[in-house]
C-alpha positions as protocol buffer text, in pm:
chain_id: "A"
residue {
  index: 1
  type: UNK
  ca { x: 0 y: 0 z: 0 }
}
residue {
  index: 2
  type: UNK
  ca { x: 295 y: 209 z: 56 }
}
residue {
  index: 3
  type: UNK
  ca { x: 425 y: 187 z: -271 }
}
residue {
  index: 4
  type: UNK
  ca { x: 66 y: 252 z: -439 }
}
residue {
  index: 5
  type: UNK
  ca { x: 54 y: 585 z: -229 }
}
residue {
  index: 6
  type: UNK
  ca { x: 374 y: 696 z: -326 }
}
residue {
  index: 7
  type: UNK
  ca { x: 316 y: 602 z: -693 }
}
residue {
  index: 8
  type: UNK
  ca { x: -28 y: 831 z: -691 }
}
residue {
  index: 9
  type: UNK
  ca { x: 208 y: 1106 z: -499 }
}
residue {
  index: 10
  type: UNK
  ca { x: 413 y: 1091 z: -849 }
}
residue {
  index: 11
  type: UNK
  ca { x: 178 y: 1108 z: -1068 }
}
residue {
  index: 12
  type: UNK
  ca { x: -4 y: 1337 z: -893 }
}
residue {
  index: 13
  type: UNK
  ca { x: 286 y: 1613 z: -901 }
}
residue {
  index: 14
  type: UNK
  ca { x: 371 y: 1757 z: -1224 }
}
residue {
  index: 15
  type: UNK
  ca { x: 130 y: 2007 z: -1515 }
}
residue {
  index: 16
  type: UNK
  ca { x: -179 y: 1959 z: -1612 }
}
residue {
  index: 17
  type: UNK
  ca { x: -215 y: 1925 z: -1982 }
}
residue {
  index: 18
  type: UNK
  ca { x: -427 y: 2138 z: -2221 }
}
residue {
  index: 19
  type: UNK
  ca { x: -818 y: 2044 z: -2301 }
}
residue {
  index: 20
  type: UNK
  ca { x: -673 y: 2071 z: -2657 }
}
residue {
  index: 21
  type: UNK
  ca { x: -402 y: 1833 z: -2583 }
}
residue {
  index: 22
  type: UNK
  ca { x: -608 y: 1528 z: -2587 }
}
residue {
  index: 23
  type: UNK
  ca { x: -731 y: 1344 z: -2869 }
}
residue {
  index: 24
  type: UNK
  ca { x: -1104 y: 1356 z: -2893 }
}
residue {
  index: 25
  type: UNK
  ca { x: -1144 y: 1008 z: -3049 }
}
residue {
  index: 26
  type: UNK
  ca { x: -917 y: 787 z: -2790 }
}
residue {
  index: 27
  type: UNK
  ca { x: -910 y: 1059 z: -2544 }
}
residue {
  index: 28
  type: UNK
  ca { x: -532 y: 1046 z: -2474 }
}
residue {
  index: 29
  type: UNK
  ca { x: -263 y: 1308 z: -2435 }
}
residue {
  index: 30
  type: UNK
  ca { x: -116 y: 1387 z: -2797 }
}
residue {
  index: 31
  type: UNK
  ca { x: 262 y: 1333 z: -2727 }
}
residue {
  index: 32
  type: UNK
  ca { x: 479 y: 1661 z: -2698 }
}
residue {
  index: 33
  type: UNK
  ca { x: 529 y: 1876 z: -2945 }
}
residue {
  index: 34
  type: UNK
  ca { x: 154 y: 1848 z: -3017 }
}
residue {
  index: 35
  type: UNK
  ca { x: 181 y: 1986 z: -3361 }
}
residue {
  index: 36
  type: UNK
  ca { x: 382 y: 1726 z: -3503 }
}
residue {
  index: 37
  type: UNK
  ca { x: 234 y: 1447 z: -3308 }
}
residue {
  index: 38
  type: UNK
  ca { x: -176 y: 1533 z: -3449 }
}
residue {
  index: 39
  type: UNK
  ca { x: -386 y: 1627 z: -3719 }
}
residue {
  index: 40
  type: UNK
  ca { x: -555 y: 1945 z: -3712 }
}
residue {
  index: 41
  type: UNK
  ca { x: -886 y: 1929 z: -3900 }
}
residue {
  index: 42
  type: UNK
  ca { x: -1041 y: 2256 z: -4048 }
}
residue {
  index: 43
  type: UNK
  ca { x: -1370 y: 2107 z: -4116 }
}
residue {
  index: 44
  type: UNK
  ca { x: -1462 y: 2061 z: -3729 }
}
residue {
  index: 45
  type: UNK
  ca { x: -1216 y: 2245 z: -3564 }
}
residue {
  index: 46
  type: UNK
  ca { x: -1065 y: 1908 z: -3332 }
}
residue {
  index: 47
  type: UNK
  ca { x: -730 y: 1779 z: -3340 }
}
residue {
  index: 48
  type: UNK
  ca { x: -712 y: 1414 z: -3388 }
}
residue {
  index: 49
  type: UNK
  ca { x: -411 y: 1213 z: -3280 }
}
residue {
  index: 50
  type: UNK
  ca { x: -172 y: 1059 z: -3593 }
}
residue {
  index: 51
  type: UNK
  ca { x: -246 y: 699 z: -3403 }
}
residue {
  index: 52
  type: UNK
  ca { x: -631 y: 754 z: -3440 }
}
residue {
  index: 53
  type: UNK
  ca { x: -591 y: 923 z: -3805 }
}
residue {
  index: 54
  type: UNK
  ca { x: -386 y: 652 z: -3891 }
}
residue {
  index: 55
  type: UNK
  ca { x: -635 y: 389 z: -3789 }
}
residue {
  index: 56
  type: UNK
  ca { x: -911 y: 565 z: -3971 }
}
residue {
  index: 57
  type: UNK
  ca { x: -674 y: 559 z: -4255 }
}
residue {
  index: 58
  type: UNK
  ca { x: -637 y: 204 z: -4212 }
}
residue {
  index: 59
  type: UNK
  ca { x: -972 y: 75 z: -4211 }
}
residue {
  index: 60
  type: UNK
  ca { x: -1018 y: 283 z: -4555 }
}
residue {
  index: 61
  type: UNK
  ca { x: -1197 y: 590 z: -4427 }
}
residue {
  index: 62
  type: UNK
  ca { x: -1022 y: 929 z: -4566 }
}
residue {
  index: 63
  type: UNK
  ca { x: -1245 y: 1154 z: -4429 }
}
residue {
  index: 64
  type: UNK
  ca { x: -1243 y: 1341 z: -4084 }
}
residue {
  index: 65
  type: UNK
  ca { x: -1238 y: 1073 z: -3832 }
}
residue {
  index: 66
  type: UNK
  ca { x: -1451 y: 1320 z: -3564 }
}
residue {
  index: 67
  type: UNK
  ca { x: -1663 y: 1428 z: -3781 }
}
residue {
  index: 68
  type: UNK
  ca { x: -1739 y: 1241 z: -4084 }
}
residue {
  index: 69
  type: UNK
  ca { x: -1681 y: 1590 z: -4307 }
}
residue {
  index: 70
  type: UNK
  ca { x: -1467 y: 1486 z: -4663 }
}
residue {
  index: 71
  type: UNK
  ca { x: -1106 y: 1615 z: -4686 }
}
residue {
  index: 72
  type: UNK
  ca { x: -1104 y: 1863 z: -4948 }
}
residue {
  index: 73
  type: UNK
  ca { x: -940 y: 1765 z: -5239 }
}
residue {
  index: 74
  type: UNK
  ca { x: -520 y: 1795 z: -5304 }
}
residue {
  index: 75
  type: UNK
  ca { x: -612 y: 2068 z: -5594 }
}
residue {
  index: 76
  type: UNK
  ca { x: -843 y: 2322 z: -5420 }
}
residue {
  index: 77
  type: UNK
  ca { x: -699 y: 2235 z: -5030 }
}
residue {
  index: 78
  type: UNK
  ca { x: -705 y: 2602 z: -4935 }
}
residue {
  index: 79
  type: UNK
  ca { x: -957 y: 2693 z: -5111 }
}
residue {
  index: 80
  type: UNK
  ca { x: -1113 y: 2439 z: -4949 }
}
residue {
  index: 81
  type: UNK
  ca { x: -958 y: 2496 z: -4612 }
}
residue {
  index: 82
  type: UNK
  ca { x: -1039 y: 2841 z: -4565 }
}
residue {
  index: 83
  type: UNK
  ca { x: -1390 y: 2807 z: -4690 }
}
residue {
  index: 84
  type: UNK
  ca { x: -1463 y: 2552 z: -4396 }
}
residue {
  index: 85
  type: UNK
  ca { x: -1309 y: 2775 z: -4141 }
}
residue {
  index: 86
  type: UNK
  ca { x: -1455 y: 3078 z: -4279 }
}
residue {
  index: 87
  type: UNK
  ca { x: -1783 y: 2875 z: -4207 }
}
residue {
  index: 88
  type: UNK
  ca { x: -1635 y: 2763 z: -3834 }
}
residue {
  index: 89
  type: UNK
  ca { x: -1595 y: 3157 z: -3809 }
}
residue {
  index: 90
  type: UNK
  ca { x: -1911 y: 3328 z: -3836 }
}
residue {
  index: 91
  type: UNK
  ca { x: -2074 y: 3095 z: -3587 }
}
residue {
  index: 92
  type: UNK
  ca { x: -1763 y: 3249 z: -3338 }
}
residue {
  index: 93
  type: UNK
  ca { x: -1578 y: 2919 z: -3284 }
}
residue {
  index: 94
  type: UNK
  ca { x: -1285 y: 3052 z: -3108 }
}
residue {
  index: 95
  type: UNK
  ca { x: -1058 y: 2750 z: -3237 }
}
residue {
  index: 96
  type: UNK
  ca { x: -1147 y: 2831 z: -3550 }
}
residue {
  index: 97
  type: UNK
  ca { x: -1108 y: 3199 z: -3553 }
}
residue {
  index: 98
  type: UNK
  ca { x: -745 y: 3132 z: -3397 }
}
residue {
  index: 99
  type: UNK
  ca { x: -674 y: 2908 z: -3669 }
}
residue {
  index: 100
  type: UNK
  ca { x: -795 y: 3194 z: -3938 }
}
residue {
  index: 101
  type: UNK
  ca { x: -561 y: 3423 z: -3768 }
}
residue {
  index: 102
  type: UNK
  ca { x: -277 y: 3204 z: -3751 }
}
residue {
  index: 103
  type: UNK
  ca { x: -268 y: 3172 z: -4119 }
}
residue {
  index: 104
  type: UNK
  ca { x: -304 y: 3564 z: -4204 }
}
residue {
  index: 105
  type: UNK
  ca { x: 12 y: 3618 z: -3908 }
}
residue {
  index: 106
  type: UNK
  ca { x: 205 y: 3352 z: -4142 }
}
residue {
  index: 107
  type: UNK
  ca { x: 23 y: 3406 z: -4478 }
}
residue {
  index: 108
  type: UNK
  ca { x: -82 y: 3066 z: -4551 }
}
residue {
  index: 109
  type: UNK
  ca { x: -426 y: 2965 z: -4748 }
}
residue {
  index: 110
  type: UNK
  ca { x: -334 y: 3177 z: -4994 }
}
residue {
  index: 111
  type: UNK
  ca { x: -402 y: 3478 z: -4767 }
}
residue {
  index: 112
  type: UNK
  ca { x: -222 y: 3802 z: -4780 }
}
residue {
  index: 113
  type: UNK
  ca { x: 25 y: 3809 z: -4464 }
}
residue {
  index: 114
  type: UNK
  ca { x: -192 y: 4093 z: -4272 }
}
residue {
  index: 115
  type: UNK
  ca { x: -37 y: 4100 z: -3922 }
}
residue {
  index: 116
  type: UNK
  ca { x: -310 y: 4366 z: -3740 }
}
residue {
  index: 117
  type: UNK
  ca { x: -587 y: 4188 z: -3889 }
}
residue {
  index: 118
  type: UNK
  ca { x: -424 y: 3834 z: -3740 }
}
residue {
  index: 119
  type: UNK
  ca { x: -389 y: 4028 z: -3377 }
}
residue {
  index: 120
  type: UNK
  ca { x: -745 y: 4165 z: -3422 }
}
residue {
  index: 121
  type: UNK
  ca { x: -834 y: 3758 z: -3402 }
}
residue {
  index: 122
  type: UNK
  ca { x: -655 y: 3679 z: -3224 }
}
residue {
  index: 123
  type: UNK
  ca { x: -801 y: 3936 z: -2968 }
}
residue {
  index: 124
  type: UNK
  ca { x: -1157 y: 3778 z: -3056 }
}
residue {
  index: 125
  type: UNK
  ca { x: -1068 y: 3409 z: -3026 }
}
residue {
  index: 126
  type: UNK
  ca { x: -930 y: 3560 z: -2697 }
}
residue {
  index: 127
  type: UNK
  ca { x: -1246 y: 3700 z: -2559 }
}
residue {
  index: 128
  type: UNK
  ca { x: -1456 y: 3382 z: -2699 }
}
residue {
  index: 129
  type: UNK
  ca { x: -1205 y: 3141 z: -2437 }
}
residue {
  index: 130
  type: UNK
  ca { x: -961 y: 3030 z: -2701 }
}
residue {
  index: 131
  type: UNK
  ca { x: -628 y: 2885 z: -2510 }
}
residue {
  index: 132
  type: UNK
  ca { x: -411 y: 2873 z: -2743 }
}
residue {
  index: 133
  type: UNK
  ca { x: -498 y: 3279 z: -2838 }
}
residue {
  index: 134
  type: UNK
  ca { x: -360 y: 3402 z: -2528 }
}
């Protein structure tokens, strides 16, 4: 009994984890650096694990595995992309409006790299409870 209390004493010690950190499908902690380790999908927002995207993969489905939505296609992806987020937007998802400003800060989707306009939702994503805005 000794040992089991110490054990819970180390594993009780340490930080907590992210919501965001944790797959939604198996509901484990997406290994360190998170980025690398998961799949972020722009249709519903989630980020799925590469274990649980690979197993979808696996059993031959190539859509979102949370959500059921179809990838967009290789030759309109950002197109794609950005309409699906745009849509995630106006319904204030605050994952999705940090994503949207992510990609103006960087210029990816084929937006124009518009810094202020990435702050500005950054600011809103923010003020909706979004994390990873802060």
């Amino acid at each position: 009994r000794a040992a089991e209390l110490k054990d819970e004493e180390l594993y009780g010690q340490g930080h907590e984890r992210l919501e965001g950190d944790f797959c939604p499908i198996c509901t484990l902690a997406i290994p360190l650096p998170v980025n690398t380790n998961s799949v972020f999908n722009t249709c519903c927002t989630k980020r799925i694990c590469n274990g649980c995207n690979f197993a979808a993969q696996a059993r031959g489905m190539f859509d979102c595995p949370f959500c059921r939505t179809r990838y967009p296609y290789p030759d309109n992806h950002d197109a794609d992309s950005l309409t699906m987020i745009r849509a995630r937007v106006t319904k204030k998802d605050p994952e999705a409006i940090n994503f949207l400003g992510e990609k103006y800060c960087f210029g990816q989707l084929g937006l124009q790299k518009d810094v202020q306009r990435a702050v500005e939702l950054f600011t809103e994503a923010a003020d909706l409870g979004s994390i990873q805005a802060l």
